[in-house]
Amino acid sequence: MSEKKLFLIPATLGDTIVTQVIPSYNLEIIQGLDHFVVEELKTARRFLILCGYKTDLNSVRFYTLNEHTQDEEIPFIFADSGLSDLGLISEAGVPGVADPGAMLVEAAYRLRIKVIPLSGPSSLILALMASGLNGQNFAFNGYLPVKSPERSVRIRFYEKRSETEHQAQMFIEAPYRNNQLIEALLGNLN
Amino acid sequence: MSEKKLFLIPATLGDTIVTQVIPSYNLEIIQGLDHFVVEELKTARRFLILCGYKTDLNSVRFYTLNEHTQDEEIPFIFADSGLSDLGLISEAGVPGVADPGAMLVEAAYRLRIKVIPLSGPSSLILALMASGLNGQNFAFNGYLPVKSPERSVRIRFYEKRSETEHQAQMFIEAPYRNNQLIEALLGNLN
């Protein structure tokens, strides 16, 4: 195992107050880093400032990891950062869940770099806690198809699975499409 | 909606340092409560002390909610606590996920009591973040059967599902049975 570490750093969304959802320990870890892998540069810089990050951002090395990142860019990130520890920050919430961060984590293991996930807010877990649904058996299925008949077919598929396996089914949706999704659920579910 | 609130309070496990995984905001919320629904009284009292809880524990009202709790005990908890806000603390991690807390949450909605999940450590999410597996599509399946052939059948069932649906499969196991589980996985998976 090398000495180099990859910290997985949960981030806030929008105007959320950092101390409301992020442990103070994470802020200490962030202070000690000057190499970050980020999904979107602008929001990551904003998040670091909200965290009270003291290093001049112009002297910090940022690497971008998003849906456009090619596999071959990953080894470059590890090589270019040398012996420095890396912090992975996703667009909002915990890195590696519903974002491309898993690519970096998988590569870190192959290079025998220690991966350290930090505790923080996950919208999926907060929604599941607050749902009153079955937290002993659940699935997160990402986005439903936007158009029918594909959308209707998938909704009925997941309804059947929740009935036969008593498994709670979770999805993600863009805020501006929530009402359409609820209408589609009302129109398709028993 | 009534004024009464139910806070879902994530807890630490064993000797974890509270500030390492719990946001400072949660500690403020805890200070303001004196009615708690807990999975196990002894560990909940210990957790409150670790959080720097200032109220005399002898003057605090505790209700137990665990796998032995009957459905009819839930209305008693809400009635007995009157207008006071309630804090739900599970044995470790976030309440309502892989514990009986969902019963209380569901009942709170029926009584139009506001449910507020607080951010905190979830072993499932930390494991998923650190796994490098598919965080866009995953399932948590609780415990596998302890004995074969049931156990082998389930392992092959989940392997097939992970192949056909590209869905990461998560399980929970007691620490002292981890080695047996890994042997069962090695013996059954392709």
GROMACS .gro file of C-alpha atoms in nm:
model
  380
    1MET     CA    1   0.000   0.000   0.000
    2SER     CA    2   0.143   0.342  -0.098
    3GLU     CA    3   0.136   0.642   0.139
    4LYS     CA    4  -0.077   0.843  -0.103
    5LYS     CA    5  -0.445   0.875  -0.010
    6LEU     CA    6  -0.764   0.951  -0.200
    7PHE     CA    7  -1.024   1.123   0.020
    8LEU     CA    8  -1.387   1.107  -0.096
    9ILE     CA    9  -1.534   1.441   0.015
   10PRO     CA   10  -1.911   1.496   0.034
   11ALA     CA   11  -2.021   1.843  -0.083
   12THR     CA   12  -2.322   2.064  -0.017
   13LEU     CA   13  -2.584   2.170  -0.273
   14GLY     CA   14  -2.671   2.536  -0.338
   15ASP     CA   15  -2.707   2.751  -0.026
   16THR     CA   16  -2.698   2.469   0.231
   17ILE     CA   17  -2.500   2.581   0.538
   18VAL     CA   18  -2.183   2.367   0.545
   19THR     CA   19  -2.180   2.302   0.922
   20GLN     CA   20  -2.543   2.184   0.905
   21VAL     CA   21  -2.454   1.871   0.707
   22ILE     CA   22  -2.072   1.833   0.700
   23PRO     CA   23  -1.870   1.711   1.004
   24SER     CA   24  -1.595   1.948   1.126
   25TYR     CA   25  -1.339   1.669   1.069
   26ASN     CA   26  -1.397   1.693   0.691
   27LEU     CA   27  -1.304   2.063   0.704
   28GLU     CA   28  -0.972   1.972   0.871
   29ILE     CA   29  -0.899   1.713   0.600
   30ILE     CA   30  -0.984   1.964   0.325
   31GLN     CA   31  -0.741   2.221   0.476
   32GLY     CA   32  -0.458   1.969   0.440
   33LEU     CA   33  -0.514   1.909   0.066
   34ASP     CA   34  -0.405   2.107  -0.241
   35HIS     CA   35  -0.492   1.858  -0.520
   36PHE     CA   36  -0.860   1.806  -0.598
   37VAL     CA   37  -1.048   1.601  -0.855
   38VAL     CA   38  -1.378   1.778  -0.919
   39GLU     CA   39  -1.689   1.724  -1.128
   40GLU     CA   40  -1.732   2.095  -1.203
   41LEU     CA   41  -1.457   2.349  -1.132
   42LYS     CA   42  -1.678   2.650  -1.052
   43THR     CA   43  -1.898   2.479  -0.790
   44ALA     CA   44  -1.598   2.298  -0.636
   45ARG     CA   45  -1.413   2.629  -0.586
   46ARG     CA   46  -1.730   2.777  -0.436
   47PHE     CA   47  -1.764   2.477  -0.200
   48LEU     CA   48  -1.401   2.510  -0.084
   49ILE     CA   49  -1.458   2.879  -0.004
   50LEU     CA   50  -1.777   2.789   0.193
   51CYS     CA   51  -1.564   2.537   0.388
   52GLY     CA   52  -1.329   2.821   0.494
   53TYR     CA   53  -1.046   2.673   0.283
   54LYS     CA   54  -0.739   2.888   0.350
   55THR     CA   55  -0.503   2.804   0.060
   56ASP     CA   56  -0.496   3.050  -0.234
   57LEU     CA   57  -0.712   2.876  -0.497
   58ASN     CA   58  -0.470   2.989  -0.772
   59SER     CA   59  -0.201   2.766  -0.620
   60VAL     CA   60  -0.431   2.461  -0.605
   61ARG     CA   61  -0.422   2.191  -0.871
   62PHE     CA   62  -0.767   2.092  -1.000
   63TYR     CA   63  -0.847   1.794  -1.226
   64THR     CA   64  -1.188   1.753  -1.386
   65LEU     CA   65  -1.372   1.421  -1.373
   66ASN     CA   66  -1.716   1.415  -1.531
   67GLU     CA   67  -1.920   1.225  -1.789
   68HIS     CA   68  -1.686   1.348  -2.065
   69THR     CA   69  -1.369   1.213  -1.897
   70GLN     CA   70  -1.192   0.942  -2.098
   71ASP     CA   71  -1.049   0.633  -1.925
   72GLU     CA   72  -0.692   0.733  -2.020
   73GLU     CA   73  -0.716   1.063  -1.829
   74ILE     CA   74  -0.735   0.879  -1.495
   75PRO     CA   75  -0.371   0.756  -1.484
   76PHE     CA   76  -0.261   1.113  -1.568
   77ILE     CA   77  -0.437   1.247  -1.255
   78PHE     CA   78  -0.253   1.001  -1.029
   79ALA     CA   79   0.082   1.060  -1.203
   80ASP     CA   80   0.058   1.439  -1.216
   81SER     CA   81  -0.035   1.468  -0.846
   82GLY     CA   82   0.278   1.274  -0.751
   83LEU     CA   83   0.300   1.198  -0.379
   84SER     CA   84   0.027   1.449  -0.286
   85ASP     CA   85  -0.300   1.322  -0.143
   86LEU     CA   86  -0.608   1.376  -0.359
   87GLY     CA   87  -0.957   1.495  -0.263
   88LEU     CA   88  -1.251   1.390  -0.483
   89ILE     CA   89  -1.544   1.634  -0.479
   90SER     CA   90  -1.860   1.563  -0.676
   91GLU     CA   91  -2.116   1.818  -0.793
   92ALA     CA   92  -2.335   1.769  -0.483
   93GLY     CA   93  -2.357   1.500  -0.215
   94VAL     CA   94  -2.125   1.203  -0.179
   95PRO     CA   95  -1.871   1.118  -0.454
   96GLY     CA   96  -1.899   0.775  -0.618
   97VAL     CA   97  -2.276   0.751  -0.585
   98ALA     CA   98  -2.476   0.861  -0.891
   99ASP     CA   99  -2.166   1.032  -1.043
  100PRO     CA  100  -1.852   0.928  -1.236
  101GLY     CA  101  -1.631   0.917  -0.920
  102ALA     CA  102  -1.629   0.536  -0.912
  103MET     CA  103  -1.386   0.541  -1.210
  104LEU     CA  104  -1.125   0.716  -0.994
  105VAL     CA  105  -1.185   0.490  -0.692
  106GLU     CA  106  -1.146   0.176  -0.898
  107ALA     CA  107  -0.819   0.305  -1.047
  108ALA     CA  108  -0.690   0.399  -0.699
  109TYR     CA  109  -0.728   0.037  -0.583
  110ARG     CA  110  -0.537  -0.088  -0.886
  111LEU     CA  111  -0.253   0.152  -0.792
  112ARG     CA  112  -0.279   0.042  -0.424
  113ILE     CA  113  -0.370   0.394  -0.314
  114LYS     CA  114  -0.569   0.409   0.009
  115VAL     CA  115  -0.931   0.523  -0.041
  116ILE     CA  116  -1.092   0.707   0.253
  117PRO     CA  117  -1.465   0.792   0.229
  118LEU     CA  118  -1.573   1.083   0.453
  119SER     CA  119  -1.917   1.100   0.611
  120GLY     CA  120  -2.163   1.351   0.468
  121PRO     CA  121  -2.505   1.416   0.322
  122SER     CA  122  -2.651   1.172   0.070
  123SER     CA  123  -2.987   1.279  -0.076
  124LEU     CA  124  -3.069   0.912  -0.137
  125ILE     CA  125  -3.019   0.814   0.226
  126LEU     CA  126  -3.195   1.127   0.360
  127ALA     CA  127  -3.491   1.051   0.132
  128LEU     CA  128  -3.496   0.686   0.240
  129MET     CA  129  -3.478   0.780   0.612
  130ALA     CA  130  -3.765   1.025   0.572
  131SER     CA  131  -3.976   0.797   0.352
  132GLY     CA  132  -4.103   0.545   0.608
  133LEU     CA  133  -4.038   0.283   0.336
  134ASN     CA  134  -3.845  -0.042   0.375
  135GLY     CA  135  -3.485   0.050   0.463
  136GLN     CA  136  -3.390  -0.317   0.499
  137ASN     CA  137  -3.430  -0.384   0.127
  138PHE     CA  138  -3.415  -0.109  -0.133
  139ALA     CA  139  -3.279  -0.025  -0.476
  140PHE     CA  140  -3.165   0.297  -0.638
  141ASN     CA  141  -3.237   0.290  -1.010
  142GLY     CA  142  -3.110   0.628  -1.132
  143TYR     CA  143  -3.334   0.805  -1.386
  144LEU     CA  144  -3.648   0.660  -1.540
  145PRO     CA  145  -3.678   0.689  -1.921
  146VAL     CA  146  -3.817   1.034  -2.011
  147LYS     CA  147  -4.066   0.915  -2.274
  148SER     CA  148  -4.341   0.656  -2.287
  149PRO     CA  149  -4.396   0.373  -2.365
  150GLU     CA  150  -4.045   0.307  -2.218
  151ARG     CA  151  -4.125   0.507  -1.904
  152SER     CA  152  -4.459   0.331  -1.838
  153VAL     CA  153  -4.300  -0.009  -1.893
  154ARG     CA  154  -4.024   0.065  -1.639
  155ILE     CA  155  -4.267   0.205  -1.378
  156ARG     CA  156  -4.476  -0.114  -1.398
  157PHE     CA  157  -4.159  -0.326  -1.386
  158TYR     CA  158  -4.047  -0.160  -1.062
  159GLU     CA  159  -4.397  -0.178  -0.911
  160LYS     CA  160  -4.400  -0.551  -0.971
  161ARG     CA  161  -4.053  -0.587  -0.817
  162SER     CA  162  -4.152  -0.388  -0.508
  163GLU     CA  163  -4.455  -0.618  -0.465
  164THR     CA  164  -4.283  -0.952  -0.519
  165GLU     CA  165  -3.957  -0.871  -0.335
  166HIS     CA  166  -4.083  -0.608  -0.084
  167GLN     CA  167  -3.803  -0.388  -0.213
  168ALA     CA  168  -3.839  -0.008  -0.194
  169GLN     CA  169  -3.758   0.151  -0.533
  170MET     CA  170  -3.578   0.487  -0.553
  171PHE     CA  171  -3.523   0.717  -0.853
  172ILE     CA  172  -3.367   1.052  -0.926
  173GLU     CA  173  -3.526   1.327  -1.135
  174ALA     CA  174  -3.443   1.683  -1.241
  175PRO     CA  175  -3.649   1.929  -1.028
  176TYR     CA  176  -3.824   2.082  -1.330
  177ARG     CA  177  -3.953   1.737  -1.434
  178ASN     CA  178  -4.087   1.630  -1.091
  179ASN     CA  179  -4.451   1.708  -1.169
  180GLN     CA  180  -4.443   1.509  -1.493
  181LEU     CA  181  -4.287   1.216  -1.306
  182ILE     CA  182  -4.558   1.224  -1.039
  183GLU     CA  183  -4.826   1.231  -1.309
  184ALA     CA  184  -4.663   0.934  -1.481
  185LEU     CA  185  -4.656   0.744  -1.149
  186LEU     CA  186  -5.022   0.825  -1.078
  187GLY     CA  187  -5.116   0.715  -1.428
  188ASN     CA  188  -4.929   0.384  -1.419
  189LEU     CA  189  -4.919   0.248  -1.062
  190ASN     CA  190  -5.191   0.030  -0.915
  191MET     CA  191  -4.927   1.999   0.983
  192SER     CA  192  -4.873   2.004   1.364
  193GLU     CA  193  -4.586   2.197   1.527
  194LYS     CA  194  -4.440   1.875   1.669
  195LYS     CA  195  -4.130   1.742   1.492
  196LEU     CA  196  -3.961   1.404   1.465
  197PHE     CA  197  -3.584   1.437   1.412
  198LEU     CA  198  -3.402   1.136   1.265
  199ILE     CA  199  -3.061   1.144   1.436
  200PRO     CA  200  -2.765   0.944   1.298
  201ALA     CA  201  -2.548   0.784   1.570
  202THR     CA  202  -2.187   0.667   1.591
  203LEU     CA  203  -2.069   0.307   1.637
  204GLY     CA  204  -1.832   0.205   1.919
  205ASP     CA  205  -1.541   0.442   1.978
  206THR     CA  206  -1.587   0.658   1.667
  207ILE     CA  207  -1.515   1.022   1.750
  208VAL     CA  208  -1.846   1.208   1.721
  209THR     CA  209  -1.708   1.520   1.547
  210GLN     CA  210  -1.540   1.299   1.286
  211VAL     CA  211  -1.870   1.188   1.135
  212ILE     CA  212  -2.153   1.400   1.285
  213PRO     CA  213  -2.216   1.764   1.179
  214SER     CA  214  -2.212   2.022   1.463
  215TYR     CA  215  -2.570   2.121   1.374
  216ASN     CA  216  -2.693   1.777   1.489
  217LEU     CA  217  -2.540   1.841   1.832
  218GLU     CA  218  -2.738   2.167   1.859
  219ILE     CA  219  -3.061   1.986   1.768
  220ILE     CA  220  -2.989   1.711   2.025
  221GLN     CA  221  -2.937   1.974   2.300
  222GLY     CA  222  -3.288   2.104   2.238
  223LEU     CA  223  -3.460   1.766   2.284
  224ASP     CA  224  -3.564   1.575   2.597
  225HIS     CA  225  -3.777   1.298   2.443
  226PHE     CA  226  -3.595   1.024   2.251
  227VAL     CA  227  -3.705   0.704   2.079
  228VAL     CA  228  -3.410   0.465   2.092
  229GLU     CA  229  -3.330   0.116   1.969
  230GLU     CA  230  -3.124   0.028   2.278
  231LEU     CA  231  -3.131   0.243   2.594
  232LYS     CA  232  -2.774   0.183   2.709
  233THR     CA  233  -2.599   0.274   2.382
  234ALA     CA  234  -2.832   0.570   2.322
  235ARG     CA  235  -2.746   0.717   2.666
  236ARG     CA  236  -2.376   0.662   2.589
  237PHE     CA  237  -2.414   0.836   2.251
  238LEU     CA  238  -2.587   1.138   2.409
  239ILE     CA  239  -2.300   1.171   2.660
  240LEU     CA  240  -2.046   1.150   2.373
  241CYS     CA  241  -2.240   1.433   2.203
  242GLY     CA  242  -2.187   1.654   2.511
  243TYR     CA  243  -2.561   1.641   2.591
  244LYS     CA  244  -2.615   1.873   2.889
  245THR     CA  245  -2.957   1.768   3.026
  246ASP     CA  246  -2.961   1.530   3.327
  247LEU     CA  247  -3.038   1.190   3.168
  248ASN     CA  248  -3.265   1.104   3.463
  249SER     CA  249  -3.502   1.381   3.357
  250VAL     CA  250  -3.513   1.264   2.995
  251ARG     CA  251  -3.799   1.051   2.861
  252PHE     CA  252  -3.682   0.747   2.660
  253TYR     CA  253  -3.903   0.514   2.453
  254THR     CA  254  -3.771   0.188   2.312
  255LEU     CA  255  -3.830   0.095   1.947
  256ASN     CA  256  -3.676  -0.231   1.832
  257GLU     CA  257  -3.767  -0.560   1.664
  258HIS     CA  258  -3.985  -0.652   1.967
  259THR     CA  259  -4.197  -0.333   1.949
  260GLN     CA  260  -4.566  -0.398   1.875
  261ASP     CA  261  -4.757  -0.175   1.631
  262GLU     CA  262  -4.986  -0.050   1.913
  263GLU     CA  263  -4.692   0.095   2.111
  264ILE     CA  264  -4.627   0.358   1.843
  265PRO     CA  265  -4.940   0.573   1.907
  266PHE     CA  266  -4.847   0.567   2.280
  267ILE     CA  267  -4.506   0.724   2.204
  268PHE     CA  268  -4.666   1.014   2.017
  269ALA     CA  269  -4.942   1.064   2.278
  270ASP     CA  270  -4.713   1.040   2.583
  271SER     CA  271  -4.460   1.289   2.442
  272GLY     CA  272  -4.738   1.548   2.400
  273LEU     CA  273  -4.623   1.865   2.227
  274SER     CA  274  -4.252   1.784   2.275
  275ASP     CA  275  -4.037   1.717   1.970
  276LEU     CA  276  -3.899   1.363   1.940
  277GLY     CA  277  -3.549   1.241   1.843
  278LEU     CA  278  -3.514   0.895   1.689
  279ILE     CA  279  -3.174   0.730   1.751
  280SER     CA  280  -3.095   0.388   1.608
  281GLU     CA  281  -2.830   0.147   1.735
  282ALA     CA  282  -2.565   0.278   1.492
  283GLY     CA  283  -2.581   0.483   1.173
  284VAL     CA  284  -2.890   0.646   1.027
  285PRO     CA  285  -3.238   0.565   1.165
  286GLY     CA  286  -3.491   0.416   0.926
  287VAL     CA  287  -3.235   0.226   0.716
  288ALA     CA  288  -3.183  -0.140   0.813
  289ASP     CA  289  -3.363  -0.089   1.148
  290PRO     CA  290  -3.727  -0.067   1.271
  291GLY     CA  291  -3.733   0.318   1.265
  292ALA     CA  292  -3.948   0.325   0.951
  293MET     CA  293  -4.250   0.221   1.166
  294LEU     CA  294  -4.223   0.547   1.361
  295VAL     CA  295  -4.169   0.759   1.049
  296GLU     CA  296  -4.473   0.612   0.877
  297ALA     CA  297  -4.688   0.676   1.185
  298ALA     CA  298  -4.559   1.036   1.210
  299TYR     CA  299  -4.685   1.108   0.857
  300ARG     CA  300  -5.029   0.970   0.944
  301LEU     CA  301  -5.038   1.209   1.243
  302ARG     CA  302  -4.914   1.496   1.022
  303ILE     CA  303  -4.599   1.536   1.232
  304LYS     CA  304  -4.304   1.687   1.045
  305VAL     CA  305  -4.019   1.441   0.984
  306ILE     CA  306  -3.667   1.591   0.965
  307PRO     CA  307  -3.377   1.359   0.867
  308LEU     CA  308  -3.035   1.481   0.982
  309SER     CA  309  -2.718   1.414   0.783
  310GLY     CA  310  -2.476   1.155   0.922
  311PRO     CA  311  -2.274   0.840   0.862
  312SER     CA  312  -2.435   0.549   0.675
  313SER     CA  313  -2.217   0.239   0.652
  314LEU     CA  314  -2.399   0.143   0.332
  315ILE     CA  315  -2.317   0.471   0.157
  316LEU     CA  316  -1.958   0.480   0.289
  317ALA     CA  317  -1.909   0.123   0.161
  318LEU     CA  318  -2.061   0.210  -0.175
  319MET     CA  319  -1.847   0.526  -0.209
  320ALA     CA  320  -1.531   0.327  -0.129
  321SER     CA  321  -1.623   0.027  -0.346
  322GLY     CA  322  -1.562   0.166  -0.694
  323LEU     CA  323  -1.882  -0.019  -0.791
  324ASN     CA  324  -2.178   0.124  -0.981
  325GLY     CA  325  -2.328   0.401  -0.765
  326GLN     CA  326  -2.584   0.486  -1.035
  327ASN     CA  327  -2.770   0.157  -0.988
  328PHE     CA  328  -2.745  -0.048  -0.671
  329ALA     CA  329  -2.950  -0.254  -0.427
  330PHE     CA  330  -2.919  -0.321  -0.056
  331ASN     CA  331  -3.050  -0.669   0.023
  332GLY     CA  332  -2.999  -0.697   0.400
  333TYR     CA  333  -2.868  -1.035   0.522
  334LEU     CA  334  -2.812  -1.340   0.304
  335PRO     CA  335  -2.953  -1.670   0.437
  336VAL     CA  336  -2.703  -1.824   0.684
  337LYS     CA  337  -2.728  -2.182   0.552
  338SER     CA  338  -2.695  -2.349   0.216
  339PRO     CA  339  -2.858  -2.443  -0.018
  340GLU     CA  340  -3.063  -2.122   0.048
  341ARG     CA  341  -2.747  -1.911   0.073
  342SER     CA  342  -2.591  -2.044  -0.250
  343VAL     CA  343  -2.918  -1.999  -0.437
  344ARG     CA  344  -2.941  -1.634  -0.328
  345ILE     CA  345  -2.576  -1.558  -0.411
  346ARG     CA  346  -2.626  -1.691  -0.766
  347PHE     CA  347  -2.954  -1.502  -0.795
  348TYR     CA  348  -2.783  -1.170  -0.710
  349GLU     CA  349  -2.486  -1.246  -0.937
  350LYS     CA  350  -2.725  -1.296  -1.226
  351ARG     CA  351  -2.908  -0.973  -1.146
  352SER     CA  352  -2.582  -0.775  -1.125
  353GLU     CA  353  -2.488  -0.912  -1.469
  354THR     CA  354  -2.819  -0.859  -1.647
  355GLU     CA  355  -2.909  -0.523  -1.487
  356HIS     CA  356  -2.555  -0.388  -1.412
  357GLN     CA  357  -2.680  -0.334  -1.056
  358ALA     CA  358  -2.430  -0.339  -0.766
  359GLN     CA  359  -2.553  -0.572  -0.488
  360MET     CA  360  -2.493  -0.487  -0.121
  361PHE     CA  361  -2.540  -0.704   0.189
  362ILE     CA  362  -2.490  -0.676   0.562
  363GLU     CA  363  -2.322  -0.939   0.781
  364ALA     CA  364  -2.225  -0.979   1.147
  365PRO     CA  365  -1.845  -0.922   1.184
  366TYR     CA  366  -1.783  -1.273   1.324
  367ARG     CA  367  -1.941  -1.429   1.013
  368ASN     CA  368  -1.752  -1.222   0.753
  369ASN     CA  369  -1.498  -1.494   0.671
  370GLN     CA  370  -1.768  -1.756   0.615
  371LEU     CA  371  -1.952  -1.513   0.387
  372ILE     CA  372  -1.639  -1.446   0.180
  373GLU     CA  373  -1.582  -1.822   0.147
  374ALA     CA  374  -1.942  -1.868   0.034
  375LEU     CA  375  -1.899  -1.590  -0.224
  376LEU     CA  376  -1.572  -1.742  -0.352
  377GLY     CA  377  -1.735  -2.084  -0.375
  378ASN     CA  378  -2.045  -1.968  -0.563
  379LEU     CA  379  -1.964  -1.670  -0.784
  380ASN     CA  380  -1.836  -1.701  -1.139
   0.00000   0.00000   0.00000
